CSV table of C-alpha atoms in Angstrom, one decimal:
chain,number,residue,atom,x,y,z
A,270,UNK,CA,-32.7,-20.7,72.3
A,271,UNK,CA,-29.4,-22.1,71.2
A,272,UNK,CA,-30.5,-24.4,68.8
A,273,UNK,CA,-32.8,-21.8,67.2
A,274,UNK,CA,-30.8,-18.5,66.8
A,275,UNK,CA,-27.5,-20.3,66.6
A,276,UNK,CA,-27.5,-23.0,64.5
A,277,UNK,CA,-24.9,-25.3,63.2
A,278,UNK,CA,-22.9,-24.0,59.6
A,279,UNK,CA,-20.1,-24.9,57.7
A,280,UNK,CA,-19.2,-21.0,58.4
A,281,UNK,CA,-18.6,-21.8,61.9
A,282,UNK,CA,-15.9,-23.5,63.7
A,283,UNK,CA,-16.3,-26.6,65.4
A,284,UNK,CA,-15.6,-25.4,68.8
A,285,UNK,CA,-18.0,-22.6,68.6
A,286,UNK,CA,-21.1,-25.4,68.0
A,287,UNK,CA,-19.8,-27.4,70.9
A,288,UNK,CA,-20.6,-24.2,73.3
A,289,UNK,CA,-23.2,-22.8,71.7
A,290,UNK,CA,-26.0,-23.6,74.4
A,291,UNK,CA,-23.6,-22.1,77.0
A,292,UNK,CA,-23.3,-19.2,75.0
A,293,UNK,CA,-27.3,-18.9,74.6
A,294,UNK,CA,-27.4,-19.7,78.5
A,295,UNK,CA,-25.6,-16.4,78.9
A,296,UNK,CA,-27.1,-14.2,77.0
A,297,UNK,CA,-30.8,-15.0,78.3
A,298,UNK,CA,-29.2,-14.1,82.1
A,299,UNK,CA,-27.5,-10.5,80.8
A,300,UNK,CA,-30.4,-9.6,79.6
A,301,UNK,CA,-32.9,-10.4,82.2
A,302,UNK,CA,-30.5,-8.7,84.9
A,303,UNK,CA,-30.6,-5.7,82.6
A,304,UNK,CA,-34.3,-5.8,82.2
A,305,UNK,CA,-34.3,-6.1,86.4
A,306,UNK,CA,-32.4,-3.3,87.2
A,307,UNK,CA,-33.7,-1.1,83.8
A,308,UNK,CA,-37.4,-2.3,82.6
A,309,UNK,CA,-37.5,0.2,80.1
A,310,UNK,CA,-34.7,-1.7,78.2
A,311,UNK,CA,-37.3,-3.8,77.0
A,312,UNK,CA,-39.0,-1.9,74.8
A,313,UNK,CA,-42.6,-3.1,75.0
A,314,UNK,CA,-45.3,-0.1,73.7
A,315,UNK,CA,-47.7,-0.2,76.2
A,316,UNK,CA,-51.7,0.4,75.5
A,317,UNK,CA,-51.6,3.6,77.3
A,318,UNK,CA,-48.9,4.2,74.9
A,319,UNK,CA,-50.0,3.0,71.9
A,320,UNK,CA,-53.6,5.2,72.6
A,321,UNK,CA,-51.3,8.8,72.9
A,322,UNK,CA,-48.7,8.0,70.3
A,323,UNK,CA,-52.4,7.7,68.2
A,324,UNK,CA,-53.6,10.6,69.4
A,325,UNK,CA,-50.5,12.9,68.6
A,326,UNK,CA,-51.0,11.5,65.0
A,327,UNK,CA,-54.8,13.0,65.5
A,328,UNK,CA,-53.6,16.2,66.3
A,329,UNK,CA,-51.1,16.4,63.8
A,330,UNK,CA,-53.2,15.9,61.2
A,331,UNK,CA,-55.7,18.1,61.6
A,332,UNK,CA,-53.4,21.2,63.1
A,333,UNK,CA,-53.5,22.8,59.9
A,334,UNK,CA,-57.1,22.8,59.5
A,335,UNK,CA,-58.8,22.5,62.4
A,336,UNK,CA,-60.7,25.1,64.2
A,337,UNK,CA,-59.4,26.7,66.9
A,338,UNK,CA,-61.9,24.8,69.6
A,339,UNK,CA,-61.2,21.6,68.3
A,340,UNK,CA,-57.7,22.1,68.5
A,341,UNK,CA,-58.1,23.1,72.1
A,342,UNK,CA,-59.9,20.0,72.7
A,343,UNK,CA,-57.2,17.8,71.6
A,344,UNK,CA,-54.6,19.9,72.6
A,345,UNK,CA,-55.7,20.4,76.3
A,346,UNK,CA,-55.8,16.7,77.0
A,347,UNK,CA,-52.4,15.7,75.5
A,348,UNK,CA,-50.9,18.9,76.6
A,349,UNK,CA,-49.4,19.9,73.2
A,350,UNK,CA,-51.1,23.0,72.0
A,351,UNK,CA,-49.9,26.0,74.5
A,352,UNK,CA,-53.3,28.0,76.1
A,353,UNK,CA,-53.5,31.0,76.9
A,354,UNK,CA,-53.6,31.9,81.1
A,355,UNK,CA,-56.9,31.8,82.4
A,356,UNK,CA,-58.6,35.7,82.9
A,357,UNK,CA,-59.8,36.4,86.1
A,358,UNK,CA,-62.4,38.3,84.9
A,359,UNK,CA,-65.3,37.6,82.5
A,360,UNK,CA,-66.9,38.9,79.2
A,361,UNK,CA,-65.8,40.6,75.9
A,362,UNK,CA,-62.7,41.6,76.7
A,363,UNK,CA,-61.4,38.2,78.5
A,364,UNK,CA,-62.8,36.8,75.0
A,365,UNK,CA,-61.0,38.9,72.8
A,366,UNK,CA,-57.8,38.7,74.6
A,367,UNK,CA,-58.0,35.2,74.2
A,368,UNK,CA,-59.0,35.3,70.4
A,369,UNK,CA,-55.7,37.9,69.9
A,370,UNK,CA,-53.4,35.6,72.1
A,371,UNK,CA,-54.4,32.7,69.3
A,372,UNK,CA,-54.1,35.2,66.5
A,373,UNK,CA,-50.1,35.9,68.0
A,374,UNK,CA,-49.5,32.4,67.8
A,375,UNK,CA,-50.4,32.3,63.8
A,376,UNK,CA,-48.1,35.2,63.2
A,377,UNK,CA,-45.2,34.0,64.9
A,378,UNK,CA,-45.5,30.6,63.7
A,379,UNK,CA,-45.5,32.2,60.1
A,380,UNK,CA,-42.6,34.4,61.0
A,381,UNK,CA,-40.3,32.0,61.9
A,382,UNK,CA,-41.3,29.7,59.2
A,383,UNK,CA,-40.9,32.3,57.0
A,384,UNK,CA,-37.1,32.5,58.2
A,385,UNK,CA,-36.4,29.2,58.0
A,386,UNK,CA,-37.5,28.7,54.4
A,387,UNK,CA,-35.6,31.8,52.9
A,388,UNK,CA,-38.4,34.3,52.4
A,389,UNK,CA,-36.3,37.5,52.9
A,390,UNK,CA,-33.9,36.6,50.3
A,391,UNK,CA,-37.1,36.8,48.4
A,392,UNK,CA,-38.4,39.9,49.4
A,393,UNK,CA,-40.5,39.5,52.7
A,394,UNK,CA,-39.7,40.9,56.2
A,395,UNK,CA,-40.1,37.6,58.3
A,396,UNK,CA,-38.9,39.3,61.4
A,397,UNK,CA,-41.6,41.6,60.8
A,398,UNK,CA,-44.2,39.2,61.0
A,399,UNK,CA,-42.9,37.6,64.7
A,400,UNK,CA,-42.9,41.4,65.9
A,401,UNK,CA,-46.7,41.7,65.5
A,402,UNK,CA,-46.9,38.0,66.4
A,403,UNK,CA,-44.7,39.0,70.0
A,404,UNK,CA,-46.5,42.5,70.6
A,405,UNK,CA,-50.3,40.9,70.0
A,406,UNK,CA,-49.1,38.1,72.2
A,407,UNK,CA,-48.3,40.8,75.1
A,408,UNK,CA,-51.3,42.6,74.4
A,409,UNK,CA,-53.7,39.7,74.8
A,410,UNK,CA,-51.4,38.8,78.2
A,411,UNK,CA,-51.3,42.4,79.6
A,412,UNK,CA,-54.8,42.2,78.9
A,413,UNK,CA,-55.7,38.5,80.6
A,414,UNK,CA,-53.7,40.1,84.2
A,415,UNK,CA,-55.4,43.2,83.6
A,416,UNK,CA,-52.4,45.7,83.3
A,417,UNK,CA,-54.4,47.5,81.1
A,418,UNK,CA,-52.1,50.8,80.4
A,419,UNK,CA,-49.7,47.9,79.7
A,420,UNK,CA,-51.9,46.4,77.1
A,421,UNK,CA,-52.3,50.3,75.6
A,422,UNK,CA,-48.7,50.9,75.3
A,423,UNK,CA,-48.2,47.3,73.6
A,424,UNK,CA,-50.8,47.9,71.5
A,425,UNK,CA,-49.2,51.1,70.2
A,426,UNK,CA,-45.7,49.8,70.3
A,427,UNK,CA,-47.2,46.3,67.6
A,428,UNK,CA,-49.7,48.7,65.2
A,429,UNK,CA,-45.8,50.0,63.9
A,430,UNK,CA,-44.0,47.1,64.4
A,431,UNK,CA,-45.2,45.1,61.1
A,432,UNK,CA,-45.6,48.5,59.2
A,433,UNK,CA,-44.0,45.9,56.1
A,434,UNK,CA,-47.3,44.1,56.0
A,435,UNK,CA,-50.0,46.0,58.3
A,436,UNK,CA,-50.9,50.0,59.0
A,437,UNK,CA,-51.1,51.6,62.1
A,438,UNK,CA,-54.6,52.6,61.1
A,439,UNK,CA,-55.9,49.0,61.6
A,440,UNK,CA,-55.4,48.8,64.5
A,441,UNK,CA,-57.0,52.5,66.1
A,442,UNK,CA,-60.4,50.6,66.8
A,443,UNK,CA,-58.9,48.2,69.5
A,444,UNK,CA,-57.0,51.3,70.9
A,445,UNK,CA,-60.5,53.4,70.9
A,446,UNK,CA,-62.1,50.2,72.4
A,447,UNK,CA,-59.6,50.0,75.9
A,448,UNK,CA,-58.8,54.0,75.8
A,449,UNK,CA,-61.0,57.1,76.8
A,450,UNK,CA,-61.3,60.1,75.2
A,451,UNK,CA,-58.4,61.3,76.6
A,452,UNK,CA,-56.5,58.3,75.9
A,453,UNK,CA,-56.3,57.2,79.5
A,454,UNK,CA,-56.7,53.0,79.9
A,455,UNK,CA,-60.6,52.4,80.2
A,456,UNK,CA,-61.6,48.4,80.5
A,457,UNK,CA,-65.4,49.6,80.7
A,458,UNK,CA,-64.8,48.9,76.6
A,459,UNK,CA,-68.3,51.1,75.7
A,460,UNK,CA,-70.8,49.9,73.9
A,461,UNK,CA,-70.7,52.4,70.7
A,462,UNK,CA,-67.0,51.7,70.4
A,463,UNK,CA,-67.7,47.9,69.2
A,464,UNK,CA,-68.6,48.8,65.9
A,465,UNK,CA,-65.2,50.5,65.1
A,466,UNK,CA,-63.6,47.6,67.3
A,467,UNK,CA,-65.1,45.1,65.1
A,468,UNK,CA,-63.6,46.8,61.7
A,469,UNK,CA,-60.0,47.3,62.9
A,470,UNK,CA,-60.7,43.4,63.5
A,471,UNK,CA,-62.0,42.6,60.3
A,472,UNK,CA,-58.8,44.9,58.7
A,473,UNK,CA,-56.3,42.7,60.4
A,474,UNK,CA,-57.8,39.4,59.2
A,475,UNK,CA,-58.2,40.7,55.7
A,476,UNK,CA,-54.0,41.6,56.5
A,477,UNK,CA,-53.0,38.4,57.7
A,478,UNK,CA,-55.0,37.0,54.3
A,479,UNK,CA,-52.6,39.1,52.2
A,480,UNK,CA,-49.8,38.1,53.9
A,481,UNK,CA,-50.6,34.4,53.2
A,482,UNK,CA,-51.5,35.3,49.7
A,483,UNK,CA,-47.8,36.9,48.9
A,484,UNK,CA,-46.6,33.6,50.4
A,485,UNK,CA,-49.2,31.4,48.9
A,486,UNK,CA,-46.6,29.4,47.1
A,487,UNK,CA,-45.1,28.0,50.3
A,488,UNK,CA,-48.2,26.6,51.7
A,489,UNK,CA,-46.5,25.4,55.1
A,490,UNK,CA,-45.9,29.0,55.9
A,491,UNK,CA,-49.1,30.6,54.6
A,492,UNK,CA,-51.7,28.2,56.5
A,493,UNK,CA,-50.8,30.1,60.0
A,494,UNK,CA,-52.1,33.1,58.6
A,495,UNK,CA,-55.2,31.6,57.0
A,496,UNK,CA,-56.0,30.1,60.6
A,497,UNK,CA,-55.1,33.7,62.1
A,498,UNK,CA,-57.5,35.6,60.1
A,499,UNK,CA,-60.4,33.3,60.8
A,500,UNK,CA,-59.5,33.3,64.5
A,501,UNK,CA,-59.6,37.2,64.0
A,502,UNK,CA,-63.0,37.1,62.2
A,503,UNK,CA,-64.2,35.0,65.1
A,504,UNK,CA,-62.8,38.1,67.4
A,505,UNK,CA,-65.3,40.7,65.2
A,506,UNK,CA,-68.2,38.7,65.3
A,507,UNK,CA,-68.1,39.0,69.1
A,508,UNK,CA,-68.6,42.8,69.0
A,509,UNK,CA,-70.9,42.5,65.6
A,510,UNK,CA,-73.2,39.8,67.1
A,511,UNK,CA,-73.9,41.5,70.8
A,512,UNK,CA,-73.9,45.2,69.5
A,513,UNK,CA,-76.7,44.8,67.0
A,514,UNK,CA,-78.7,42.1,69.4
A,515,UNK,CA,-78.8,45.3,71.8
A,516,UNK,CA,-82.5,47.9,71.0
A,517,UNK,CA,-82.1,51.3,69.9
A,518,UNK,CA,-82.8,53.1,73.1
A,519,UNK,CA,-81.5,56.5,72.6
A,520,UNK,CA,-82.5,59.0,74.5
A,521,UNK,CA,-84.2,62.8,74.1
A,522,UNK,CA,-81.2,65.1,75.4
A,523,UNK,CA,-83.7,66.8,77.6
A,524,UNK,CA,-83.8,63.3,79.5
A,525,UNK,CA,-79.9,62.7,79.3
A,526,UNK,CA,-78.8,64.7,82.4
A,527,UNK,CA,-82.0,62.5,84.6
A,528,UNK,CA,-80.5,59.1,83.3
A,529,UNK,CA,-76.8,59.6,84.4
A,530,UNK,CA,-78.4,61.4,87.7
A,531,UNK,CA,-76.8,65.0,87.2
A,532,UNK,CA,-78.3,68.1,86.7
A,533,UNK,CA,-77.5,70.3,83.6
A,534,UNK,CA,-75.4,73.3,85.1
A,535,UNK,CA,-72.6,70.2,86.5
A,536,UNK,CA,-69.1,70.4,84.8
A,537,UNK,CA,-67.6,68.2,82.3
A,538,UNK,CA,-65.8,66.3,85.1
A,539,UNK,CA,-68.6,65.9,87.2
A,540,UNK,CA,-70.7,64.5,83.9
A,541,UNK,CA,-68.0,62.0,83.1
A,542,UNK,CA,-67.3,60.9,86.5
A,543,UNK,CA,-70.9,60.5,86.3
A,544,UNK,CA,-70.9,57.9,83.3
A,545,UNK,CA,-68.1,56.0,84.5
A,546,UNK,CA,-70.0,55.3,88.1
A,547,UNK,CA,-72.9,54.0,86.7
A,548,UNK,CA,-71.3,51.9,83.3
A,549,UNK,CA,-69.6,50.1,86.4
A,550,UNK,CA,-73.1,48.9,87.3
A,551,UNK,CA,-74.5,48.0,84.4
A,552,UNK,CA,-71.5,47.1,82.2
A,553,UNK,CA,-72.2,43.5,79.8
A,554,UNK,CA,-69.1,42.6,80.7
A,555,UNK,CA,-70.1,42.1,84.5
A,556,UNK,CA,-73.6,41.3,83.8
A,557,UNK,CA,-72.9,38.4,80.8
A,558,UNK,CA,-76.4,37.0,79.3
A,559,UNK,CA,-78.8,39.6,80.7
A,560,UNK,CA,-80.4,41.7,78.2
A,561,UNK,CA,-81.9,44.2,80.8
A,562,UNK,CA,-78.3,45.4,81.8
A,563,UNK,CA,-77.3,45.7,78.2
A,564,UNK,CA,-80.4,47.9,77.2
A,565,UNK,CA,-79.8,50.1,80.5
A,566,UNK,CA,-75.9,50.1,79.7
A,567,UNK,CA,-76.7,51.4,76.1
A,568,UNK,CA,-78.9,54.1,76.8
A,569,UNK,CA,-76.6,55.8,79.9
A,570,UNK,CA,-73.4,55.4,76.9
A,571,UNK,CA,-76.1,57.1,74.3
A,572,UNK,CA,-77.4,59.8,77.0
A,573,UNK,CA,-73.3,60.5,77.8
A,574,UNK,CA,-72.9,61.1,74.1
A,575,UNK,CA,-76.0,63.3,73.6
A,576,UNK,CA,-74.6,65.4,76.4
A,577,UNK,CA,-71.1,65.5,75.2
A,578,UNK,CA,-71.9,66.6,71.7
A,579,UNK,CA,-74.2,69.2,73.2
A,580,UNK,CA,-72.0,71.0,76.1
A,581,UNK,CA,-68.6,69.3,75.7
């Protein structure tokens, strides 16, 4: 060791050669007593290591343009990406409150981007972009723990929060989608409000593409956007795909008040209370993958409307 990493020079003085091996003696036993009482001193990547740290270089390359499941795939195992909490319920709604708790991320990822690279000395409203990003984000949680009047008022409180880049209008089919007529919280989520659901979806992707277009030139910023509106596309095609797999089954008003079990002369209470009972029973949501339940959900929703544009 002293030989090798100390060798003998004209630079050095005489009595510095003549100790040299004593000098290597000692610094081999400092540094194994340090690597006794602190391993990591050594700093020896191990496989396990060496497999993660190449893994993390995975993930960061394809974060910009990986789907969202992929992403989750890799993310998951290495613990980078953050989830959403698990539902504790199934069907559409657990799914679209996942797909809007995504979509948050995207928009506060652009906001605070946005911010950091001097966009509203240029003209944009970052802050206005991580307020929808915040208020989606509580609506997809409120929704997940099923607070649902908590999930209304949210979703109310976010469709003015970005009125810079989005309009309150886009987002009246989710509210129709978890609100009754009356506006009271209703997580039956009826089958004929899905097509209006699906548009105010399709409105805020097309908004989250305009955003990234004004921003286009800062590509960095723009990209959580891009990935929000497909993950909100994704969200539409939920409601697009199940609502037209779904027969026309309307029913003859004379045969309305017989499928929701009432006879014609009961009140407007009685014929919603009615509805509600047996939508419980047959809802999609509780019944995922069978076709029967959906056909029998459709035509009590359809008889309910057929009454209600009749007597209500």
């Amino acid at each position: 060791f002293g030989s090798r990493y100390l060798p003998r020079s004209p630079m050095v003085p005489l009595r510095f050669h003549s100790c040299r091996r004593c000098c290597a003696a000692c610094c081999v036993l400092a540094v194994s007593l340090r690597f006794v009482y602190d391993p990591s001193f050594i700093n020896v990547e191990s496989a396990a290591n060496r497999t993660r740290r190449l893994q993390m270089n995975k993930y960061a390359r394809v974060a910009l343009f990986a789907e969202e499941q992929e992403l989750d795939e890799i993310g998951r195992d290495l613990h980078l990406n953050p989830q959403p909490p698990e539902a504790s319920f199934e069907g559409i709604l657990a799914e679209l409150a996942r797909k809007l708790w995504f979509a948050a991320e995207g928009y506060m990822d652009c906001g605070s981007l946005m911010g950091d690279h001097g966009w509203q000395s240029r003209g944009e409203n970052p802050a206005d972009v991580g307020r929808v990003g915040i208020g989606i984000r509580n609506v997809a949680e409120a929704m997940i723990s099923e607070d649902w009047d908590y999930a209304i008022e949210e979703l109310h409180t976010v469709s003015y929060a970005g009125e810079t880049y989005l309009e309150a209008q886009q987002f009246e089919g989710l509210l129709g989608l978890l609100t009754d007529d009356e506006g009271y919280a209703d997580p039956t989520a009826p089958m004929e409000k899905w097509p209006a659901a699906a548009e105010s979806l399709r409105s805020l992707a097309q908004g989250s593409r305009d955003i990234a277009e004004r921003i286009r030139d800062d590509d960095s910023s723009a990209e959580p956007m891009r990935r929000t509106a497909g993950v909100l596309d994704k969200a539409a095609e939920l409601f697009e795909k199940q609502f037209d797999s779904v027969p026309d089954t309307k029913p003859l008003l004379a045969d309305s008040f017989a499928v929701l079990g009432i006879n014609p002369s009961s009140s407007k209470q009685e014929i919603t209370e009615a509805y509600h009972k047996g939508a419980l029973k047959c809802h999609p949501d509780t019944h995922p993958g069978d076709e029967g339940k959906e056909v029998q959900f459709r035509t009590l929703t359809q008889a309910y409307e057929a009454i209600k544009e009749a007597v209500f």
